[in-house]
PDB file of C-alpha atoms and ligand atoms in Angstrom:
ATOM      1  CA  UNK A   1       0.000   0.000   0.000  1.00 64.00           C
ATOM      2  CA  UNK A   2       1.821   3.544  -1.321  1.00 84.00           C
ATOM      3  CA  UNK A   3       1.047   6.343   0.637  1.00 87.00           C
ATOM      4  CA  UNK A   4      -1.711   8.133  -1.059  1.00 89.00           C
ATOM      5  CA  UNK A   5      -3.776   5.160  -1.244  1.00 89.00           C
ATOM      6  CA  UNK A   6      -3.173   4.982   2.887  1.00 90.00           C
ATOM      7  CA  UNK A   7      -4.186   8.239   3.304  1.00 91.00           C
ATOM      8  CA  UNK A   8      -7.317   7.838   1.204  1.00 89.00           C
ATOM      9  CA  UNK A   9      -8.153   4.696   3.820  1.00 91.00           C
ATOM     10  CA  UNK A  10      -7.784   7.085   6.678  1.00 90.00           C
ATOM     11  CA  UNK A  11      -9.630   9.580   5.069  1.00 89.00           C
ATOM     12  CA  UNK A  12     -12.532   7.322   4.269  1.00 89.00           C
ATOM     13  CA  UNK A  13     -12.373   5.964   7.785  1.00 89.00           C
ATOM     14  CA  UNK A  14     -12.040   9.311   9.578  1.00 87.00           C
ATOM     15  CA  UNK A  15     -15.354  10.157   7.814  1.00 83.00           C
ATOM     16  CA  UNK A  16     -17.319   7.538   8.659  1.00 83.00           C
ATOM     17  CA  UNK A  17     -16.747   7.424  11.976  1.00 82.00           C
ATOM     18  CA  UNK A  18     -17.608  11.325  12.169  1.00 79.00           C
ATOM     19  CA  UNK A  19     -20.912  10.415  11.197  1.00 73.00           C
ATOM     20  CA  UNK A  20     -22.136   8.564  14.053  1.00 68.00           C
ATOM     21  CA  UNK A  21     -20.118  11.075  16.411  1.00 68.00           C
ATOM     22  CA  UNK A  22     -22.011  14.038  15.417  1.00 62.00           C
ATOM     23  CA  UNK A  23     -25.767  11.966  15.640  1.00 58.00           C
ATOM     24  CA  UNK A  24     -24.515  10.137  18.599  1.00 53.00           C
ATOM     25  CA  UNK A  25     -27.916  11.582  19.864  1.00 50.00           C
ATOM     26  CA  UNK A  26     -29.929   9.620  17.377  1.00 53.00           C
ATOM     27  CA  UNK A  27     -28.950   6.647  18.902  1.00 53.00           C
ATOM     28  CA  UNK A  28     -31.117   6.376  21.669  1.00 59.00           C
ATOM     29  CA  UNK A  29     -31.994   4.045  24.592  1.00 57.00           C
ATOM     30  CA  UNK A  30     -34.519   1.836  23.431  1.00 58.00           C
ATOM     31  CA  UNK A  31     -32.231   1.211  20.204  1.00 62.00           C
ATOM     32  CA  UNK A  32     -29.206   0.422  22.332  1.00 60.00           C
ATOM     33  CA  UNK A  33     -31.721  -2.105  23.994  1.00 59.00           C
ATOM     34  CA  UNK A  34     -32.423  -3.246  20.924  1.00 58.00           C
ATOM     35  CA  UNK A  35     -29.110  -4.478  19.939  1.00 61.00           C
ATOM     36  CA  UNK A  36     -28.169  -6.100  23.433  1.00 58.00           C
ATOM     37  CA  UNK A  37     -30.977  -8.170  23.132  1.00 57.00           C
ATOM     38  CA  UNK A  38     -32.666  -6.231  26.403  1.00 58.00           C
ATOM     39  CA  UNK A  39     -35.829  -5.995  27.481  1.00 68.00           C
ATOM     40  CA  UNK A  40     -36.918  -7.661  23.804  1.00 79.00           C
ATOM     41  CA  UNK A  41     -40.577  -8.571  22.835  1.00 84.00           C
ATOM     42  CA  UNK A  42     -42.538 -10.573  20.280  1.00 86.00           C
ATOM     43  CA  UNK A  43     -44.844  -7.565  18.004  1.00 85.00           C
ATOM     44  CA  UNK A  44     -46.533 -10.114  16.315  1.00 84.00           C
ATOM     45  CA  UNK A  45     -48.369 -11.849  19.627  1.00 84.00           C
ATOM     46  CA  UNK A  46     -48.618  -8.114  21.699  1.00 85.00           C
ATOM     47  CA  UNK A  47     -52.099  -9.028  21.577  1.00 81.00           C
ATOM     48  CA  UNK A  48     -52.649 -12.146  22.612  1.00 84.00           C
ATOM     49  CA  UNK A  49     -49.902 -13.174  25.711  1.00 82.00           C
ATOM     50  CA  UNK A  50     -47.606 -11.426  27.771  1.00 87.00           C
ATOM     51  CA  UNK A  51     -47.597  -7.913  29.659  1.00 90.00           C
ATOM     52  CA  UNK A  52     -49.197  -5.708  26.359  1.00 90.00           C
ATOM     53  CA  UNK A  53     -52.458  -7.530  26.219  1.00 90.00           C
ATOM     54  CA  UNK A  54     -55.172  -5.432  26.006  1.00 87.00           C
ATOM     55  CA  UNK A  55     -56.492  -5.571  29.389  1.00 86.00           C
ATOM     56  CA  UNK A  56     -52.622  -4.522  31.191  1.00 89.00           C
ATOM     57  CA  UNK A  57     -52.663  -1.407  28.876  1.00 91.00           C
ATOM     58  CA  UNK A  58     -53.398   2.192  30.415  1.00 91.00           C
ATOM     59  CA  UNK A  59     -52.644   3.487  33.332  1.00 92.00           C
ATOM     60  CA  UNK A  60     -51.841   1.077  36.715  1.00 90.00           C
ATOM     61  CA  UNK A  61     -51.277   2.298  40.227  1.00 88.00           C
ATOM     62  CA  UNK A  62     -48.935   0.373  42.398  1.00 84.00           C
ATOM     63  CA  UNK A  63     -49.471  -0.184  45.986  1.00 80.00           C
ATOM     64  CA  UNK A  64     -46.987   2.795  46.862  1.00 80.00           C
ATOM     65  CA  UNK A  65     -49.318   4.912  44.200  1.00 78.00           C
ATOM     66  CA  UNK A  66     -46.569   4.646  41.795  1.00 85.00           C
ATOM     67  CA  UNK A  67     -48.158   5.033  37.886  1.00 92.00           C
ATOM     68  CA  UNK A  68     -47.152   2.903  35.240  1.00 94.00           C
ATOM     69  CA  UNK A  69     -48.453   3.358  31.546  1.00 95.00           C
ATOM     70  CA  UNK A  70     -48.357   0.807  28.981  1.00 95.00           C
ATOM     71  CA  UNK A  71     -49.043   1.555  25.598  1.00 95.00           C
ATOM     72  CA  UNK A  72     -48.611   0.057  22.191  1.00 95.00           C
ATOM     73  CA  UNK A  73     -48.283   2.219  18.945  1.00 95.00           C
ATOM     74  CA  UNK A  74     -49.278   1.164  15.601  1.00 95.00           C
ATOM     75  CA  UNK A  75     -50.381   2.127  12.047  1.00 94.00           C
ATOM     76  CA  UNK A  76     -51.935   4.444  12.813  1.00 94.00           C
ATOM     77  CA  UNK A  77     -52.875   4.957  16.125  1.00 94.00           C
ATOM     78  CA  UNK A  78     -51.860   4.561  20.088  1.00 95.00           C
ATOM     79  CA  UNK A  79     -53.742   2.218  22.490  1.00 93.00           C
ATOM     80  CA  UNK A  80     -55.022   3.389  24.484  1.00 92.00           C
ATOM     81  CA  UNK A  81     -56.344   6.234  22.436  1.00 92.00           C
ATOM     82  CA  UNK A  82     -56.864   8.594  25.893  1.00 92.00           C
ATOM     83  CA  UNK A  83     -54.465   8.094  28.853  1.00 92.00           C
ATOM     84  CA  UNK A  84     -55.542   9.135  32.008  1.00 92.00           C
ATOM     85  CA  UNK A  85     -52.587  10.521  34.712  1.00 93.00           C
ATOM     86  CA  UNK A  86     -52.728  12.071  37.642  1.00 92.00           C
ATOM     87  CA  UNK A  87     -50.846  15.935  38.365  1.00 93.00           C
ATOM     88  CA  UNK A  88     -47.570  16.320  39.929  1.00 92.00           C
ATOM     89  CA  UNK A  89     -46.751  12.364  39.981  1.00 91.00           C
ATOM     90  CA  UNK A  90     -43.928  10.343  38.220  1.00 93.00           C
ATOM     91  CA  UNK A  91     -45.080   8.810  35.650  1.00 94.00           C
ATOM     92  CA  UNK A  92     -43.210   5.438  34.158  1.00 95.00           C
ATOM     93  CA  UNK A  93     -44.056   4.610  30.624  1.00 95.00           C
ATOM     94  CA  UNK A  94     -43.631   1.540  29.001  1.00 95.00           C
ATOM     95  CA  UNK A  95     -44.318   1.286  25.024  1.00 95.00           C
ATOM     96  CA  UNK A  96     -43.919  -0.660  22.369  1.00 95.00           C
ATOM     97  CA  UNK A  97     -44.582  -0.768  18.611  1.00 94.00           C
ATOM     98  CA  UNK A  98     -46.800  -3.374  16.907  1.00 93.00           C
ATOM     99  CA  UNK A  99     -45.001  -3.024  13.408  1.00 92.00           C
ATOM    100  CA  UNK A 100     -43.323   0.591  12.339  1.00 93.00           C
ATOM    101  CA  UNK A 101     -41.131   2.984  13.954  1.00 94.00           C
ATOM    102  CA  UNK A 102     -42.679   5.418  16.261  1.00 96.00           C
ATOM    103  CA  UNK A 103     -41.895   8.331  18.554  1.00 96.00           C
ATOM    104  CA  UNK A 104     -44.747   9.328  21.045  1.00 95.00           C
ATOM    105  CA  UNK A 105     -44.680  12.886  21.685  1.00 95.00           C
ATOM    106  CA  UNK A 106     -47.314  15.192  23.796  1.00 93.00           C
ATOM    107  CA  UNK A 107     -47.626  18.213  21.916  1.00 92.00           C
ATOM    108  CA  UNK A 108     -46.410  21.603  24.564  1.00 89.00           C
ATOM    109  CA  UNK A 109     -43.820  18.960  26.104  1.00 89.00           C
ATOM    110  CA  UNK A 110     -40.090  17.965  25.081  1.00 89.00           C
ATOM    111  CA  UNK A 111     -41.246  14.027  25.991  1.00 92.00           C
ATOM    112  CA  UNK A 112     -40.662  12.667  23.108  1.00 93.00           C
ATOM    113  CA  UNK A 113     -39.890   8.850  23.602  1.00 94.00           C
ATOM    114  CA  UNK A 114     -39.058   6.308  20.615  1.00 95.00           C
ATOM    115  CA  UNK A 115     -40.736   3.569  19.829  1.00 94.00           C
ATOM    116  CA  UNK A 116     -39.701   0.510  17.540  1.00 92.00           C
ATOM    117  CA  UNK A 117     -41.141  -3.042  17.334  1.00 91.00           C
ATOM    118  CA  UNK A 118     -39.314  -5.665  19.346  1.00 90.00           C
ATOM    119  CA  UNK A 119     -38.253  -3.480  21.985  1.00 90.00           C
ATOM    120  CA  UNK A 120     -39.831  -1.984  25.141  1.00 92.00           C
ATOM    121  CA  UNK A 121     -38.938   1.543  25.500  1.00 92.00           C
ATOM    122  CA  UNK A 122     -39.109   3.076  29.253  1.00 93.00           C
ATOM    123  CA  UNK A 123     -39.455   7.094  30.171  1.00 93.00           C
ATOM    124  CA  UNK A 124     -39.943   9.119  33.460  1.00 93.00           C
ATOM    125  CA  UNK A 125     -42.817  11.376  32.703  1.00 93.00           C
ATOM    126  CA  UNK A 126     -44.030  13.827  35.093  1.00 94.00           C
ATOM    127  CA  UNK A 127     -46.637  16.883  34.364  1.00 94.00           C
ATOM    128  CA  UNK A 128     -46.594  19.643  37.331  1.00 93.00           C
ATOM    129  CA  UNK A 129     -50.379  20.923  36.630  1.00 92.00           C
ATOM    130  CA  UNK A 130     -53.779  19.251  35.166  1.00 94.00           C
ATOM    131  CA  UNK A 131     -54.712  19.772  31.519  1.00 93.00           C
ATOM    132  CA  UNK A 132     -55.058  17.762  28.005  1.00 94.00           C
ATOM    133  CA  UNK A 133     -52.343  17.426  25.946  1.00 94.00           C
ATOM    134  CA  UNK A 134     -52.190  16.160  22.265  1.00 95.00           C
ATOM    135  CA  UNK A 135     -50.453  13.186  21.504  1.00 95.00           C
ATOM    136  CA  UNK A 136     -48.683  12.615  18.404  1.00 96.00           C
ATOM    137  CA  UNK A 137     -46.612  10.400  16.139  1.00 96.00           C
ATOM    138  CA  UNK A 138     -43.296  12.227  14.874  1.00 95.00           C
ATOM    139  CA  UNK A 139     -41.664   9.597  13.435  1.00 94.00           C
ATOM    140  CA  UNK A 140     -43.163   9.081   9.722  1.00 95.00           C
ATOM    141  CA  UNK A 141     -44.268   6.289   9.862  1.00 95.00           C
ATOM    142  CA  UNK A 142     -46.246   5.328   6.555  1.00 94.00           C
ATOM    143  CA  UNK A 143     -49.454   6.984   4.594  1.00 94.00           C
ATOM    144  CA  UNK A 144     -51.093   7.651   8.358  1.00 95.00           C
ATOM    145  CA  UNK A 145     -48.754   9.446  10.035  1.00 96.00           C
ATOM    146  CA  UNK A 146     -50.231  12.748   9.974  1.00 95.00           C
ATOM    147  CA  UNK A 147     -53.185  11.537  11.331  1.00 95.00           C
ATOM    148  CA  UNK A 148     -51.754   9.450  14.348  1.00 96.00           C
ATOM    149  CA  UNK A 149     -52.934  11.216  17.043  1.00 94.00           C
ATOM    150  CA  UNK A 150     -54.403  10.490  20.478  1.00 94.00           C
ATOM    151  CA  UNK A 151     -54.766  12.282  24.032  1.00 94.00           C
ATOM    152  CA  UNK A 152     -53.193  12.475  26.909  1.00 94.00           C
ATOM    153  CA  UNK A 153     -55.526  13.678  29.978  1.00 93.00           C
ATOM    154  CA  UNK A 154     -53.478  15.407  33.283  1.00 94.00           C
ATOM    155  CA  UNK A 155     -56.252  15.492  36.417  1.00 92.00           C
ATOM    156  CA  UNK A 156     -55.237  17.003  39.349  1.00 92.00           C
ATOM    157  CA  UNK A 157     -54.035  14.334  42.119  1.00 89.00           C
ATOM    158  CA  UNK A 158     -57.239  14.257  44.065  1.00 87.00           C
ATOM    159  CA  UNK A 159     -59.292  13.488  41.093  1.00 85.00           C
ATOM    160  CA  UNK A 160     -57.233  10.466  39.931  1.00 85.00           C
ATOM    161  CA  UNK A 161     -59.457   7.046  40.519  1.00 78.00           C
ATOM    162  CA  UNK A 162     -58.018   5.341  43.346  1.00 75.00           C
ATOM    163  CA  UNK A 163     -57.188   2.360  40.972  1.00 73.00           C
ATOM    164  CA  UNK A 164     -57.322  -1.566  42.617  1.00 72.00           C
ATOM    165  CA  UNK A 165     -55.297  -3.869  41.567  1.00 71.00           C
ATOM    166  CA  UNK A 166     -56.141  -5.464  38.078  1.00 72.00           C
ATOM    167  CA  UNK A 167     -57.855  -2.036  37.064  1.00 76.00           C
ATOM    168  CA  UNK A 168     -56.315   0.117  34.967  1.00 78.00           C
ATOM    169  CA  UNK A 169     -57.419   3.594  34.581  1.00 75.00           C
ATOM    170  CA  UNK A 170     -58.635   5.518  31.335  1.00 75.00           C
ATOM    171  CA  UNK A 171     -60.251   8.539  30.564  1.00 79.00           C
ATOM    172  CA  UNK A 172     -63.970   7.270  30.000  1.00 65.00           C
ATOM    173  CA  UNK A 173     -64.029   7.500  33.598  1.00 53.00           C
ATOM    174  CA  UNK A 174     -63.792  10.482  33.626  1.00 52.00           C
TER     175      UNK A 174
HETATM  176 CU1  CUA B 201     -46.551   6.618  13.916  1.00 69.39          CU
HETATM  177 CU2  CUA B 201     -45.793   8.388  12.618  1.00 69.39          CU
END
């Protein structure tokens, strides 16, 4: 190998690993899961076994009064289609995707957590004061994209169900 052609190799190689460097923040948790093999589930059965069945989704209140959320995005829509939180409490979500890539955002918040298939991704949520919120897809994610949208409903503390175990709150009962 003559010099020039070396240097070209570095060159090449110096470049490509700049491009990961500068959108090291692309990479994110849930993809980093991904590719250890953590916290890894089947899309194709959500529905029928395991913690994503349709009656665990929504919000659940632990014993302490610690919320969990468990949602599942799809084409085009999130399930549950109104989530139900109380004020001023920590919030841990748990979502995953059913088939495309996602990213769950509530519109007038910087939450903005990505979703892919396979993969459960986790976030800390909190929101100080009561009110609705918008929640939207902005990861394209096919022809329905724009329309992907759902709500997210903030009660004050003292309004939030006291929720037994086994019952998940929503926001018909509201
Ligand atoms: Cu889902 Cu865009």
């Amino acid at each position: 190998m003559n010099w020039r052609k070396l240097r070209i190799f570095l060159l090449t190689v110096l470049a490509l690993a700049l491009i990961p460097a500068t959108r090291y923040y692309q990479i994110d948790a849930p993809l980093l899961g991904y590719l250890k093999g953590a916290r890894a589930v089947d899309p194709l059965s959500l529905h029928l076994a395991g913690e994503f069945v349709e009656n665990n989704l929504g919000t659940e209140q632990g014993a302490d009064g610690s919320v969990t959320v468990r949602m599942i995005a799809q084409q085009y829509l999130f399930v549950p289609h109104c989530i139900l939180v109380p004020a001023g409490v920590p919030v841990h979500l748990r979502i995953t995707s059913a088939d495309a890539v996602h990213s769950l955002a509530f519109n007038g918040t910087d939450y903005n957590v990505k979703v892919l298939p396979g993969t459960i991704s986790e976030a800390q949520l909190q929101f100080a004061n009561p009110g609705e919120f918008k929640t939207v897809c902005r990861e394209f994610c096919g022809a329905g994209h724009y329309a992907m949208r759902s709500e997210l409903k903030v009660v004050p503390r003292d309004q939030f169900p006291v929720l037994r175990a086994g019952e998940r709150g929503n926001c018909a009962a509201q």
